[in-house]
Amino acid sequence: MAVLLESSYGKNLVKFLKVKRDATNPKKQEVIEATCCVLLEGAFDESYTNANNASIVPTDTVKNTILVEAKLSDVWPIERFAAHLGQHFVNKYSHVTAVNVWIEQQRWVKYDVNGKPHDHSFIHQSGETKNVYLHYFRNGKYDLQTSIKGLTVLKSTGSMFYGYNVCDYTTLKPTKDRILSTDVDATWYWDSKKLGPITNIERLANAGLFDNGYDAARKVTLDLFALENSPSVQATMYNMSAKILELVPEVEKVQYSLPNKHYMGIDLSFKGIRENNEVFYPAAHPSGLIKSTVGREVKAKF
Ligand SMILES: O=c1[nH]c(=O)c2[nH]c(=O)[nH]c2[nH]1
């Protein structure tokens, strides 16, 4: 006898671009381009186990809801829209017990024309996205995470790696000057106890919490990447995480997943060239992959 252990369903890859016009100057605009996935959990078991569709809110309706609510509600910042969608589905359908919302936001950035950001022309910084995940439960609990993904960086010096474990399998040479490159995948977990009920997210968004958190996490990542003489990816990602926790008290923990994208020296000795620390070969594979989650120390209560 089979038993349904878990289920969720909804619509994936629902895309929109929304334009926001300045109240006093309608040619001055902002845009958000987003790709959404909303999956519902709840009393849907009979649709799987008994071919009874009565409980199913069609995925087509889920798609319509995302687009209608994108028109009717404020989607800046995108955390606000995730919270709005989560509440909408729980409030509208009494048999929905939880909602998963993933939103990927493209990075459209105004570019300078005549020395200042143009009012409505943007560059797509493709590759990099801002991602939000919300898991909202009918009992009011929620998990909210924001991420930067696909931010590719490289530094041509200011990175070292030595002092590591050496054994009979080791061929790597220690270095005090190497290229360091990665695709940043950084996630910060909002502390829902500090944020309060999900209805607070509207107010916190108005107060700039999510924009400030995003700006801080992005700036810390880029600044430390550039400024540290990195002893390892491990040490640098830990320092980035600790700094974000210091700057954004509403963040509970920070997770990084960083590939170490190798640039290999090329042996040009056949041409009598002994020193070649200038021309490198970008290795397609393999890459290192280093992950960490950094939280706050819990102080013992006496
Ligand atoms: O920063 C690094 N961390 C490692 O764990 C590692 N391993 C390796 O071969 N190179 C590197 N670099």
Tab-separated table of C-alpha atoms and ligand atoms in Angstrom:
chain	number	residue	atom	x	y	z
A	1	MET	CA	0.000	0.000	0.000
A	2	ALA	CA	1.557	3.322	-1.081
A	3	VAL	CA	1.292	6.459	0.984
A	4	LEU	CA	1.698	10.079	-0.159
A	5	LEU	CA	4.456	11.508	2.041
A	6	GLU	CA	4.798	15.041	0.676
A	7	SER	CA	3.362	17.162	-2.095
A	8	SER	CA	3.322	20.685	-3.407
A	9	TYR	CA	2.324	22.117	-6.754
A	10	GLY	CA	1.892	25.409	-8.560
A	11	LYS	CA	3.347	27.386	-11.474
A	12	ASN	CA	7.008	27.824	-12.287
A	13	LEU	CA	8.715	30.328	-14.603
A	14	VAL	CA	6.028	33.010	-14.419
A	15	LYS	CA	7.751	36.097	-15.792
A	16	PHE	CA	6.875	39.785	-15.737
A	17	LEU	CA	8.501	43.159	-16.103
A	18	LYS	CA	6.929	45.980	-14.103
A	19	VAL	CA	7.527	49.690	-14.714
A	20	LYS	CA	7.314	52.254	-11.911
A	21	ARG	CA	6.864	55.874	-12.966
A	22	ASP	CA	7.968	58.757	-10.769
A	23	ALA	CA	4.877	60.682	-9.570
A	24	THR	CA	6.280	64.066	-10.612
A	25	ASN	CA	8.280	63.001	-13.682
A	26	PRO	CA	6.685	60.028	-15.513
A	27	LYS	CA	9.737	59.651	-17.799
A	28	LYS	CA	11.798	58.869	-14.703
A	29	GLN	CA	11.261	55.158	-14.189
A	30	GLU	CA	12.382	52.006	-12.434
A	31	VAL	CA	11.884	48.436	-13.644
A	32	ILE	CA	11.733	45.015	-12.062
A	33	GLU	CA	11.992	41.915	-14.254
A	34	ALA	CA	11.156	38.806	-12.270
A	35	THR	CA	10.674	35.071	-12.712
A	36	CYS	CA	8.376	33.535	-10.109
A	37	CYS	CA	7.601	30.069	-8.875
A	38	VAL	CA	4.715	29.550	-6.433
A	39	LEU	CA	3.998	26.094	-5.013
A	40	LEU	CA	1.070	25.417	-2.678
A	41	GLU	CA	0.899	22.892	0.153
A	42	GLY	CA	-2.305	21.788	1.889
A	43	ALA	CA	-5.302	19.472	1.729
A	44	PHE	CA	-4.637	18.319	-1.818
A	45	ASP	CA	-3.973	14.634	-1.053
A	46	GLU	CA	-7.142	13.335	-2.736
A	47	SER	CA	-6.034	14.816	-6.051
A	48	TYR	CA	-2.990	12.536	-5.952
A	49	THR	CA	-4.435	9.445	-4.249
A	50	ASN	CA	-8.065	9.413	-5.437
A	51	ALA	CA	-8.022	11.343	-8.727
A	52	ASN	CA	-10.324	13.891	-7.109
A	53	ASN	CA	-9.523	17.335	-8.509
A	54	ALA	CA	-12.028	19.258	-6.384
A	55	SER	CA	-9.381	20.786	-4.143
A	56	ILE	CA	-7.009	21.812	-6.942
A	57	VAL	CA	-6.566	25.527	-7.515
A	58	PRO	CA	-5.329	25.144	-11.110
A	59	THR	CA	-1.730	26.106	-11.755
A	60	ASP	CA	-3.174	28.397	-14.423
A	61	THR	CA	-4.995	30.284	-11.646
A	62	VAL	CA	-1.728	30.497	-9.708
A	63	LYS	CA	-0.089	32.073	-12.784
A	64	ASN	CA	-2.966	34.557	-13.226
A	65	THR	CA	-2.733	35.474	-9.542
A	66	ILE	CA	0.988	36.245	-9.756
A	67	LEU	CA	0.438	38.534	-12.756
A	68	VAL	CA	-2.687	40.285	-11.421
A	69	GLU	CA	-1.057	40.881	-8.022
A	70	ALA	CA	2.126	42.131	-9.732
A	71	LYS	CA	-0.096	44.779	-11.366
A	72	LEU	CA	-2.175	45.612	-8.267
A	73	SER	CA	0.484	45.579	-5.539
A	74	ASP	CA	3.880	47.155	-4.919
A	75	VAL	CA	6.695	44.803	-6.001
A	76	TRP	CA	9.571	46.979	-4.688
A	77	PRO	CA	11.548	45.447	-3.052
A	78	ILE	CA	10.851	41.925	-4.258
A	79	GLU	CA	10.723	40.554	-0.667
A	80	ARG	CA	7.532	42.632	-0.234
A	81	PHE	CA	5.935	40.945	-3.240
A	82	ALA	CA	6.913	37.458	-2.010
A	83	ALA	CA	5.246	38.206	1.343
A	84	HIS	CA	2.173	39.602	-0.431
A	85	LEU	CA	1.795	36.456	-2.570
A	86	GLY	CA	2.271	34.153	0.425
A	87	GLN	CA	-0.477	35.912	2.365
A	88	HIS	CA	-2.777	36.076	-0.659
A	89	PHE	CA	-2.846	32.304	-1.213
A	90	VAL	CA	-3.235	31.443	2.474
A	91	ASN	CA	-6.001	34.029	2.978
A	92	LYS	CA	-7.924	33.149	-0.194
A	93	TYR	CA	-7.934	29.319	-0.025
A	94	SER	CA	-8.813	27.831	3.360
A	95	HIS	CA	-7.284	24.444	2.503
A	96	VAL	CA	-3.836	25.906	1.695
A	97	THR	CA	-1.584	25.304	4.701
A	98	ALA	CA	1.681	26.736	3.353
A	99	VAL	CA	3.035	28.584	0.330
A	100	ASN	CA	6.489	28.455	-1.245
A	101	VAL	CA	7.493	31.517	-3.253
A	102	TRP	CA	10.733	31.754	-5.221
A	103	ILE	CA	11.436	34.940	-7.169
A	104	GLU	CA	14.490	35.608	-9.304
A	105	GLN	CA	15.021	39.289	-10.127
A	106	GLN	CA	17.168	40.322	-13.071
A	107	ARG	CA	19.763	43.022	-12.488
A	108	TRP	CA	18.797	46.027	-14.629
A	109	VAL	CA	20.988	49.004	-13.674
A	110	LYS	CA	20.599	52.575	-14.933
A	111	TYR	CA	23.646	53.709	-16.888
A	112	ASP	CA	25.246	57.147	-17.052
A	113	VAL	CA	24.473	59.494	-19.927
A	114	ASN	CA	26.083	62.952	-19.817
A	115	GLY	CA	27.517	62.123	-16.392
A	116	LYS	CA	24.322	61.027	-14.636
A	117	PRO	CA	22.117	57.935	-14.498
A	118	HIS	CA	19.640	58.061	-17.366
A	119	ASP	CA	15.977	58.263	-16.321
A	120	HIS	CA	14.776	55.130	-18.099
A	121	SER	CA	17.681	53.312	-19.806
A	122	PHE	CA	19.229	50.281	-18.186
A	123	ILE	CA	22.041	47.788	-18.687
A	124	HIS	CA	21.251	44.151	-18.035
A	125	GLN	CA	24.040	42.892	-15.803
A	126	SER	CA	23.297	39.417	-17.018
A	127	GLY	CA	24.403	36.489	-14.992
A	128	GLU	CA	23.714	38.217	-11.687
A	129	THR	CA	20.308	37.953	-10.031
A	130	LYS	CA	18.698	38.796	-6.702
A	131	ASN	CA	16.701	35.818	-5.461
A	132	VAL	CA	14.118	35.585	-2.723
A	133	TYR	CA	12.612	32.492	-1.149
A	134	LEU	CA	9.641	32.585	1.230
A	135	HIS	CA	8.034	29.617	2.960
A	136	TYR	CA	4.928	30.931	4.692
A	137	PHE	CA	2.730	28.754	6.913
A	138	ARG	CA	-0.926	29.253	7.857
A	139	ASN	CA	0.062	29.343	11.547
A	140	GLY	CA	1.970	32.563	10.814
A	141	LYS	CA	5.498	31.138	10.840
A	142	TYR	CA	7.732	31.905	7.882
A	143	ASP	CA	11.264	31.541	6.541
A	144	LEU	CA	12.541	34.349	4.357
A	145	GLN	CA	15.849	34.339	2.517
A	146	THR	CA	17.466	36.729	0.073
A	147	SER	CA	20.361	35.779	-2.205
A	148	ILE	CA	22.809	37.171	-4.690
A	149	LYS	CA	23.560	34.631	-7.385
A	150	GLY	CA	25.840	34.660	-10.422
A	151	LEU	CA	27.978	37.659	-9.457
A	152	THR	CA	31.233	36.691	-11.188
A	153	VAL	CA	34.386	38.335	-9.827
A	154	LEU	CA	38.107	37.946	-10.374
A	155	LYS	CA	41.174	39.453	-8.715
A	156	SER	CA	44.542	39.130	-10.394
A	157	THR	CA	46.573	39.375	-7.184
A	158	GLY	CA	45.902	39.689	-3.443
A	159	SER	CA	45.127	36.018	-2.926
A	160	MET	CA	47.285	33.313	-1.365
A	161	PHE	CA	47.028	29.647	-0.502
A	162	TYR	CA	49.723	27.953	1.565
A	163	GLY	CA	50.122	26.020	4.812
A	164	TYR	CA	47.595	23.361	3.823
A	165	ASN	CA	47.776	19.640	4.566
A	166	VAL	CA	50.490	17.960	2.505
A	167	CYS	CA	50.505	14.199	1.919
A	168	ASP	CA	51.549	11.673	-0.725
A	169	TYR	CA	48.560	12.740	-2.885
A	170	THR	CA	49.527	16.438	-2.908
A	171	THR	CA	50.838	18.077	-6.071
A	172	LEU	CA	49.591	21.653	-5.459
A	173	LYS	CA	52.349	24.230	-4.917
A	174	PRO	CA	51.866	26.823	-2.188
A	175	THR	CA	51.474	30.397	-3.408
A	176	LYS	CA	51.424	33.913	-1.986
A	177	ASP	CA	50.172	35.416	-5.233
A	178	ARG	CA	47.464	33.815	-7.305
A	179	ILE	CA	44.377	34.666	-9.317
A	180	LEU	CA	41.118	34.275	-7.417
A	181	SER	CA	37.801	34.043	-9.226
A	182	THR	CA	34.328	32.912	-8.254
A	183	ASP	CA	30.616	33.154	-9.007
A	184	VAL	CA	29.168	34.555	-5.803
A	185	ASP	CA	26.192	32.687	-4.387
A	186	ALA	CA	25.393	34.374	-1.069
A	187	THR	CA	22.208	33.898	0.956
A	188	TRP	CA	21.151	35.756	4.052
A	189	TYR	CA	18.408	34.290	6.264
A	190	TRP	CA	16.157	36.911	7.832
A	191	ASP	CA	15.401	36.359	11.517
A	192	SER	CA	11.595	36.158	11.548
A	193	LYS	CA	11.577	36.625	15.340
A	194	LYS	CA	13.180	40.040	14.825
A	195	LEU	CA	11.058	40.920	11.788
A	196	GLY	CA	7.825	39.969	13.569
A	197	PRO	CA	4.611	38.787	11.894
A	198	ILE	CA	4.574	38.638	8.095
A	199	THR	CA	2.281	41.681	8.044
A	200	ASN	CA	5.303	43.693	9.315
A	201	ILE	CA	7.165	43.095	6.072
A	202	GLU	CA	5.250	45.917	4.371
A	203	ARG	CA	6.425	48.416	7.009
A	204	LEU	CA	9.987	47.050	7.057
A	205	ALA	CA	10.137	47.272	3.265
A	206	ASN	CA	8.996	50.913	3.452
A	207	ALA	CA	11.723	51.560	6.034
A	208	GLY	CA	14.332	50.212	3.577
A	209	LEU	CA	15.370	47.104	5.527
A	210	PHE	CA	15.515	44.751	2.540
A	211	ASP	CA	17.187	47.228	0.167
A	212	ASN	CA	19.737	48.159	2.834
A	213	GLY	CA	20.403	44.477	3.594
A	214	TYR	CA	20.931	43.721	-0.096
A	215	ASP	CA	23.209	46.745	-0.596
A	216	ALA	CA	25.223	45.834	2.523
A	217	ALA	CA	25.637	42.167	1.531
A	218	ARG	CA	26.675	43.074	-2.023
A	219	LYS	CA	29.080	45.812	-0.896
A	220	VAL	CA	30.660	43.637	1.825
A	221	THR	CA	31.148	40.810	-0.679
A	222	LEU	CA	32.769	43.048	-3.294
A	223	ASP	CA	34.798	45.146	-0.824
A	224	LEU	CA	36.287	42.227	1.112
A	225	PHE	CA	36.954	40.311	-2.093
A	226	ALA	CA	39.018	43.263	-3.339
A	227	LEU	CA	40.598	44.516	-0.116
A	228	GLU	CA	41.633	41.357	1.735
A	229	ASN	CA	44.897	39.623	0.968
A	230	SER	CA	42.905	36.406	0.957
A	231	PRO	CA	44.528	33.451	2.784
A	232	SER	CA	41.862	31.108	1.341
A	233	VAL	CA	38.330	31.133	-0.006
A	234	GLN	CA	37.277	29.657	3.351
A	235	ALA	CA	38.707	32.539	5.428
A	236	THR	CA	37.418	35.221	3.053
A	237	MET	CA	33.862	33.894	2.926
A	238	TYR	CA	33.800	33.626	6.727
A	239	ASN	CA	34.917	37.272	7.053
A	240	MET	CA	32.252	38.366	4.557
A	241	SER	CA	29.561	36.500	6.487
A	242	ALA	CA	30.668	37.937	9.839
A	243	LYS	CA	30.620	41.488	8.442
A	244	ILE	CA	27.098	41.082	7.044
A	245	LEU	CA	25.907	39.769	10.431
A	246	GLU	CA	27.515	42.792	12.080
A	247	LEU	CA	25.910	45.302	9.691
A	248	VAL	CA	22.407	43.793	9.485
A	249	PRO	CA	21.111	42.754	12.934
A	250	GLU	CA	17.896	41.332	11.428
A	251	VAL	CA	19.918	38.632	9.635
A	252	GLU	CA	20.184	35.345	11.523
A	253	LYS	CA	22.754	33.519	9.374
A	254	VAL	CA	24.672	33.914	6.137
A	255	GLN	CA	25.485	31.196	3.659
A	256	TYR	CA	28.046	31.335	0.858
A	257	SER	CA	28.654	28.778	-1.853
A	258	LEU	CA	31.728	29.758	-3.851
A	259	PRO	CA	33.388	27.877	-6.680
A	260	ASN	CA	37.135	28.429	-6.820
A	261	LYS	CA	37.502	28.915	-10.590
A	262	HIS	CA	41.054	27.998	-11.413
A	263	TYR	CA	43.358	29.876	-13.785
A	264	MET	CA	46.347	27.667	-14.476
A	265	GLY	CA	49.879	28.812	-15.294
A	266	ILE	CA	51.011	27.757	-18.767
A	267	ASP	CA	54.393	26.111	-19.339
A	268	LEU	CA	56.112	28.117	-22.104
A	269	SER	CA	59.597	26.714	-21.356
A	270	PHE	CA	59.757	25.225	-24.861
A	271	LYS	CA	60.309	28.867	-25.981
A	272	GLY	CA	62.933	29.457	-23.316
A	273	ILE	CA	60.421	31.429	-21.216
A	274	ARG	CA	61.138	30.560	-17.576
A	275	GLU	CA	58.898	32.992	-15.711
A	276	ASN	CA	55.254	33.090	-16.879
A	277	ASN	CA	53.041	34.684	-14.290
A	278	GLU	CA	51.167	36.672	-16.924
A	279	VAL	CA	49.394	34.320	-19.300
A	280	PHE	CA	46.985	31.823	-17.733
A	281	TYR	CA	44.662	29.144	-18.938
A	282	PRO	CA	41.038	29.448	-17.643
A	283	ALA	CA	40.229	25.904	-16.576
A	284	ALA	CA	36.706	24.837	-17.569
A	285	HIS	CA	36.828	22.109	-14.938
A	286	PRO	CA	37.220	21.025	-12.262
A	287	SER	CA	36.653	23.906	-9.843
A	288	GLY	CA	36.906	23.966	-6.090
A	289	LEU	CA	33.575	24.393	-4.313
A	290	ILE	CA	33.581	25.894	-0.848
A	291	LYS	CA	30.447	26.350	1.272
A	292	SER	CA	29.792	27.766	4.712
A	293	THR	CA	26.942	28.898	6.931
A	294	VAL	CA	27.787	31.465	9.593
A	295	GLY	CA	25.403	32.374	12.397
A	296	ARG	CA	25.452	34.302	15.656
A	297	GLU	CA	27.058	32.897	18.767
A	298	VAL	CA	24.388	32.065	21.337
A	299	LYS	CA	25.431	33.548	24.680
A	300	ALA	CA	24.844	31.132	27.581
A	301	LYS	CA	22.376	32.529	30.141
A	302	PHE	CA	23.397	32.217	33.818
B	1	LIG	O1	41.197	28.882	-1.155
B	1	LIG	C1	41.406	27.680	-1.370
B	1	LIG	N1	40.831	26.739	-0.571
B	1	LIG	C2	41.020	25.410	-0.743
B	1	LIG	O2	40.511	24.552	0.016
B	1	LIG	C3	41.830	25.015	-1.849
B	1	LIG	N2	42.231	23.814	-2.332
B	1	LIG	C4	42.991	24.047	-3.416
B	1	LIG	O3	43.523	23.142	-4.140
B	1	LIG	N3	43.111	25.389	-3.643
B	1	LIG	C5	42.385	26.005	-2.675
B	1	LIG	N4	42.158	27.325	-2.428
